[in-house]
XYZ file of C-alpha atoms in Angstrom:
386
model
C -31.800 -32.238 0.180
C -30.843 -29.681 2.551
C -28.485 -30.225 5.637
C -29.087 -28.477 8.829
C -26.361 -28.288 11.982
C -27.811 -28.572 15.378
C -25.829 -26.512 17.594
C -27.024 -28.005 20.589
C -26.484 -31.682 19.658
C -23.532 -31.220 17.292
C -24.473 -33.270 14.516
C -25.833 -33.196 10.696
C -29.283 -33.771 10.215
C -31.205 -34.023 6.530
C -34.101 -32.527 5.689
C -36.262 -33.110 2.539
C -38.510 -31.080 0.597
C -41.702 -33.134 -0.260
C -45.362 -31.604 -0.803
C -44.708 -28.247 0.962
C -43.280 -29.801 3.769
C -39.954 -30.170 5.554
C -39.907 -33.900 7.009
C -37.094 -34.531 8.936
C -34.961 -37.740 9.051
C -33.558 -37.498 12.427
C -34.097 -34.427 15.022
C -35.870 -31.681 14.882
C -34.494 -28.635 13.724
C -35.792 -25.962 16.132
C -32.568 -23.402 15.951
C -31.284 -24.439 12.816
C -30.008 -22.639 10.305
C -29.113 -24.623 6.554
C -25.412 -24.792 6.051
C -23.073 -25.937 2.763
C -21.652 -29.336 3.098
C -19.487 -31.875 1.089
C -17.895 -35.027 2.207
C -15.077 -33.357 3.709
C -17.629 -31.052 6.178
C -16.717 -31.091 9.792
C -18.611 -29.721 12.272
C -16.919 -27.059 14.733
C -16.519 -29.601 17.745
C -17.877 -25.945 19.898
C -21.344 -25.810 18.370
C -23.496 -23.163 18.488
C -26.896 -22.272 18.592
C -28.848 -20.875 15.914
C -32.107 -18.607 14.880
C -35.121 -20.800 14.680
C -36.964 -20.841 11.052
C -39.532 -18.402 10.749
C -43.220 -19.009 11.709
C -44.191 -19.482 8.203
C -41.894 -22.560 7.691
C -43.006 -24.377 10.908
C -46.629 -23.421 10.780
C -46.573 -25.903 7.705
C -45.781 -28.723 9.422
C -47.924 -31.507 10.579
C -48.086 -32.305 14.494
C -46.902 -35.542 14.168
C -43.572 -33.449 12.693
C -42.880 -32.818 15.959
C -43.340 -35.755 17.977
C -40.546 -37.825 19.552
C -38.164 -34.485 18.117
C -37.544 -32.649 21.300
C -34.189 -31.698 23.607
C -35.798 -33.451 26.143
C -33.856 -32.433 29.483
C -31.298 -30.302 27.586
C -31.201 -26.322 28.598
C -31.919 -24.555 25.213
C -30.178 -21.332 24.187
C -31.985 -18.904 21.922
C -33.503 -15.308 21.791
C -35.835 -13.737 23.838
C -36.472 -9.738 24.311
C -35.146 -9.173 27.804
C -36.392 -6.161 30.253
C -33.487 -5.399 32.256
C -35.522 -2.366 34.235
C -38.358 -0.037 33.810
C -38.623 2.523 31.218
C -35.626 1.097 29.182
C -35.956 -0.812 25.829
C -36.111 -4.351 25.816
C -32.592 -5.926 25.267
C -32.686 -9.131 22.597
C -30.138 -11.075 23.438
C -29.219 -15.042 24.292
C -31.423 -16.409 26.970
C -30.907 -20.186 28.733
C -34.360 -22.359 28.856
C -34.207 -24.715 31.339
C -36.444 -28.025 30.654
C -39.983 -27.989 31.757
C -40.351 -29.708 35.235
C -43.072 -31.989 36.538
C -46.081 -30.103 35.591
C -44.471 -28.113 32.926
C -44.569 -27.958 29.785
C -41.826 -25.974 27.141
C -42.743 -24.310 23.993
C -41.472 -22.893 20.829
C -43.161 -19.443 20.522
C -43.782 -18.842 16.433
C -45.641 -15.662 17.065
C -46.674 -13.188 19.960
C -48.824 -9.933 19.937
C -47.398 -6.880 21.654
C -49.997 -5.309 24.581
C -50.910 -2.432 26.530
C -50.102 -5.051 29.408
C -46.503 -5.541 28.363
C -46.001 -1.707 28.361
C -48.082 -1.415 31.592
C -45.261 -2.761 33.361
C -42.419 -1.956 31.365
C -43.475 1.571 31.986
C -43.296 0.939 35.545
C -47.096 0.994 36.372
C -47.677 -2.281 37.557
C -47.404 -3.155 41.264
C -46.223 -6.584 40.873
C -43.598 -5.587 38.085
C -40.335 -7.253 39.069
C -37.064 -7.228 36.889
C -35.490 -8.553 35.053
C -38.200 -10.153 33.233
C -39.056 -11.539 29.847
C -42.575 -10.141 28.737
C -45.105 -10.759 26.706
C -48.550 -12.984 27.373
C -50.227 -13.139 24.079
C -48.167 -16.175 22.321
C -48.735 -18.737 19.652
C -46.463 -21.664 19.628
C -45.769 -25.833 19.554
C -45.057 -27.832 22.462
C -41.126 -29.069 22.310
C -41.414 -31.320 25.381
C -43.569 -31.579 28.551
C -42.621 -32.469 31.876
C -43.494 -35.610 34.449
C -47.363 -35.924 34.923
C -48.591 -33.480 31.789
C -51.254 -35.386 29.773
C -53.492 -32.523 28.674
C -50.829 -31.558 25.862
C -47.745 -33.525 24.419
C -44.876 -32.529 22.028
C -46.055 -31.346 18.474
C -49.384 -29.515 19.739
C -49.987 -26.373 18.647
C -51.159 -24.343 21.643
C -51.728 -20.818 23.298
C -49.961 -19.752 26.402
C -52.652 -18.329 29.149
C -52.113 -15.586 31.319
C -55.067 -16.890 33.194
C -54.738 -20.575 34.066
C -57.452 -23.054 34.669
C -56.592 -26.080 37.233
C -60.307 -27.306 37.097
C -60.058 -27.867 41.092
C -60.259 -24.683 43.175
C -63.057 -22.772 44.267
C -62.695 -20.368 41.411
C -62.411 -23.011 38.463
C -65.696 -24.661 39.852
C -67.396 -21.725 40.197
C -69.863 -21.167 36.908
C -69.853 -17.116 38.524
C -65.866 -16.149 37.488
C -63.326 -17.443 35.272
C -59.763 -16.601 37.530
C -58.263 -19.593 39.402
C -56.324 -19.266 42.229
C -53.974 -22.501 42.295
C -50.908 -20.430 41.201
C -51.943 -17.020 41.549
C -49.364 -16.757 44.560
C -45.928 -17.791 42.168
C -46.998 -16.195 38.679
C -47.563 -12.775 40.730
C -43.892 -13.118 41.529
C -42.663 -13.795 38.535
C -41.811 -17.635 38.702
C -42.802 -20.802 38.417
C -45.565 -22.917 40.584
C -41.916 -24.433 42.692
C -41.031 -20.840 43.255
C -37.948 -20.900 40.670
C -37.520 -19.354 37.236
C -36.277 -21.741 33.843
C -34.557 -18.304 32.425
C -31.116 -17.191 32.861
C -28.932 -14.618 31.061
C -25.754 -13.128 31.786
C -25.167 -15.882 34.510
C -28.370 -14.497 36.470
C -31.886 -15.069 36.879
C -34.787 -13.906 34.695
C -38.044 -13.398 35.803
C -41.475 -14.829 33.780
C -44.048 -12.897 33.235
C -48.119 -13.394 33.592
C -46.830 -17.031 33.470
C -46.171 -16.589 29.777
C -43.275 -15.071 28.862
C -43.853 -15.338 25.144
C -41.116 -12.460 24.050
C -38.740 -15.324 24.210
C -38.030 -17.999 21.388
C -38.330 -20.595 23.932
C -40.685 -20.427 27.056
C -41.873 -22.593 29.885
C -45.570 -22.831 31.685
C -47.529 -24.644 33.804
C -49.848 -26.901 32.480
C -52.688 -25.145 33.794
C -51.462 -22.319 31.817
C -51.562 -23.805 28.513
C -54.528 -24.806 25.847
C -53.831 -27.173 22.868
C -55.565 -25.417 19.864
C -56.518 -26.347 16.369
C -53.283 -27.447 14.248
C -54.645 -26.017 11.016
C -55.109 -22.406 12.542
C -52.203 -19.907 11.864
C -50.593 -19.038 15.321
C -49.303 -15.340 13.991
C -53.321 -14.696 14.002
C -55.168 -16.668 16.677
C -52.054 -15.878 19.240
C -54.135 -12.492 19.923
C -56.916 -14.910 21.146
C -54.409 -15.170 24.110
C -55.289 -11.776 25.391
C -56.682 -8.622 23.505
C -59.317 -10.021 21.136
C -60.607 -12.306 23.923
C -60.893 -9.935 26.323
C -63.054 -7.529 24.575
C -64.823 -10.064 22.824
C -65.744 -11.391 26.141
C -66.506 -8.729 27.899
C -69.275 -8.228 25.505
C -70.435 -11.726 25.208
C -70.036 -12.982 28.865
C -69.521 -10.111 31.331
C -72.092 -7.765 30.208
C -73.590 -10.511 28.210
C -75.140 -8.019 25.570
C -78.219 -10.093 23.735
C -77.790 -8.211 20.179
C -74.997 -5.650 19.519
C -76.846 -3.832 17.188
C -79.750 -3.671 19.359
C -78.033 -2.429 22.532
C -76.791 0.365 20.114
C -79.734 1.437 18.820
C -81.202 1.683 22.483
C -78.307 3.745 23.848
C -80.084 7.023 22.972
C -82.703 6.415 25.221
C -82.052 7.374 28.513
C -78.708 6.227 28.653
C -76.294 3.439 27.219
C -77.159 -0.259 27.757
C -73.820 -1.386 28.297
C -70.254 0.356 28.352
C -66.749 -0.558 28.663
C -63.833 1.116 29.436
C -60.851 -0.199 27.862
C -57.772 2.518 28.553
C -57.203 2.202 32.333
C -58.488 5.711 33.014
C -60.341 6.372 36.607
C -61.772 9.303 35.025
C -63.378 7.427 32.075
C -64.457 4.662 34.533
C -66.864 7.150 36.085
C -67.900 8.713 32.861
C -69.029 5.434 31.570
C -70.981 4.042 34.725
C -72.965 7.586 34.927
C -73.643 6.941 31.007
C -75.179 3.635 31.771
C -79.410 3.626 31.647
C -80.749 3.673 35.422
C -82.429 0.911 36.512
C -80.400 -1.861 34.231
C -77.363 -0.190 32.733
C -74.270 -1.895 32.965
C -69.991 -0.967 32.856
C -67.810 -2.674 32.332
C -64.205 -2.116 33.195
C -61.456 -3.745 30.954
C -58.549 -1.447 31.094
C -56.126 -1.373 33.565
C -55.202 1.502 36.018
C -51.800 2.774 37.519
C -50.894 1.400 40.750
C -52.640 3.012 43.338
C -55.296 4.640 41.688
C -58.963 5.014 43.030
C -62.284 4.787 41.288
C -65.117 7.061 42.588
C -68.498 8.007 42.217
C -71.901 8.627 43.790
C -73.723 5.998 45.522
C -76.620 7.252 43.742
C -75.232 5.804 40.669
C -75.751 2.106 41.825
C -78.816 2.516 43.910
C -80.804 3.514 40.989
C -80.090 0.078 39.372
C -76.929 0.481 37.566
C -73.920 -2.599 37.792
C -70.279 -1.551 37.930
C -67.909 -4.505 37.309
C -64.627 -5.719 35.912
C -63.421 -8.366 33.329
C -59.988 -9.983 33.138
C -59.977 -12.220 29.995
C -63.459 -11.601 28.965
C -64.859 -13.795 31.862
C -63.705 -16.944 29.223
C -62.472 -20.022 31.498
C -59.224 -20.401 29.507
C -58.065 -23.780 28.783
C -61.437 -24.746 27.826
C -62.849 -21.683 26.055
C -59.557 -20.836 23.938
C -59.664 -23.793 21.469
C -63.802 -22.938 21.119
C -62.559 -19.479 20.200
C -59.839 -20.552 17.800
C -62.166 -22.775 15.944
C -64.639 -19.968 15.881
C -62.279 -18.015 14.259
C -61.597 -20.649 11.815
C -65.177 -20.784 10.817
C -65.389 -16.992 10.081
C -67.277 -16.341 13.374
C -64.646 -14.367 15.100
C -62.399 -11.369 13.653
C -58.832 -11.604 13.912
C -56.959 -10.858 10.937
C -58.382 -7.377 10.952
C -56.610 -6.493 14.266
C -53.408 -6.982 12.985
C -51.874 -4.073 12.087
C -48.073 -4.856 11.656
C -45.718 -8.243 11.673
C -42.149 -7.705 12.662
C -39.410 -9.709 13.829
C -37.914 -10.348 17.246
C -35.251 -7.766 16.584
C -37.358 -5.228 15.827
C -39.735 -5.468 19.198
C -38.753 -2.129 20.862
C -40.247 -0.954 17.206
C -43.700 -2.588 17.898
C -43.915 -0.620 21.522
C -43.656 2.258 19.672
C -46.116 1.959 17.030
C -48.469 0.950 20.008
C -47.558 4.305 22.007
C -47.976 6.156 18.824
C -51.610 4.804 18.478
C -50.689 3.775 14.891
C -51.371 -0.185 15.462
C -54.159 -2.187 17.132
C -51.810 -5.190 17.126
C -48.471 -5.700 16.115
C -47.181 -9.340 15.952
C -43.541 -10.070 16.663
C -42.550 -13.268 14.687
C -39.716 -15.470 15.749
C-alpha cells in the first residue's frame, strides 16, 4: 500500500498496486508524490502541490480510473514552460490553471512534441506572437474535468488537443473543400479562450494561450471544439505527434495533393518534372523552386512550411497558365476532430508510422534542450513528458 499527499486537498489517499494498475481508493492522485507515513503522521496544514506521475505510469490507467476523481471547480497549480519574451529560453515554473468554463475541457497533459512552429513564435517571426505565453500544440493527455455543456468527451478520456478546431457548424466545417474552422479563430489568434479570457496565471499576471492548445503545461484548458477523443490503448507519448507534425506531412500527400501512389509518382518525377512537390521549410525561394520543378499541365506544388512575417512569394504567371497548381496545406487537410481518432487507430493498426519520428524523449525540465536539438538538426521530433 502506498499513500499519497494531495497538496490541493490536504488529505491522505491510499493507492494499491494490483495487476500493474494503480487503483485509487478515493481521489485521483494527479500532482501527487509518495510519502512515508505512520500512525502519527500529520499533513502540513499549508499544503503544497507536487509533480505529477510520469506518462509511463498514467498511460497504464484504464479510462474509468479517472472518472469522478477530478478537482472540479478548483484552480490547479502545476509546472509549465513559459515564454516570457521572444528570443529567450523557456522558464519552467509554477502556473495556476483555472477550471474549465462552459464548453471547455481541462486536460492533464502527459506528453507533447516540440515543433518548429513553437520556435517560429519563440524566435519572434510570428505576426500573431504574443507574450508571455505557454507554447506547445502537439500534445496528448487525459481529460481531468469538463465545463458545462461538454458532451463529446468526459473525465478520463484519452485526448489530443487540436490547433485547428472543428465546430461542425460554420461554413468552413460544412465545406468538403477545406479543413479550416472559423468559429473561434479570432480569439485563438489573440491567445485567449473563446470568451476572451485566459485560464493561465503566473507571478500574478495573465499568461496567454497558444494555438488553442498550450501543451507545454502539465494541465491545460481548451475549447471542446479543439479536442479529439482517441483510442485509450494508444501510447500518448507517440500519438501526440498526430496533433500536428505527422498529420500535416501525411495529409499533405494524402489529402491536399491526393497522390494516388507515392512510388509511382516518384518514378514519374524524372520525365519532364515532378507530379507533386512539397515545400516544408517555410523558405520563399524554395517555394518558387518547388513550383517550377513541377511538370507542366498537371504538376502540383503544396506549401506546408510557414514563412516569416511579411515574406511574399513570386513566380512567373506562365508557370500557372501552363497548368501547374500552387496550393497550401494546414494540418494536412484533415478535418481535425473526426480525423485524428482515425489516424490514431491507423497507427495502432500499423498503417501510419509514428515511432520512427521520435528521436529523443525529454522531461519538462529539459525542454530548452529539445529546442536546441531541433535547431541543430539532430531531432526529427523530441517528445517532452510531464
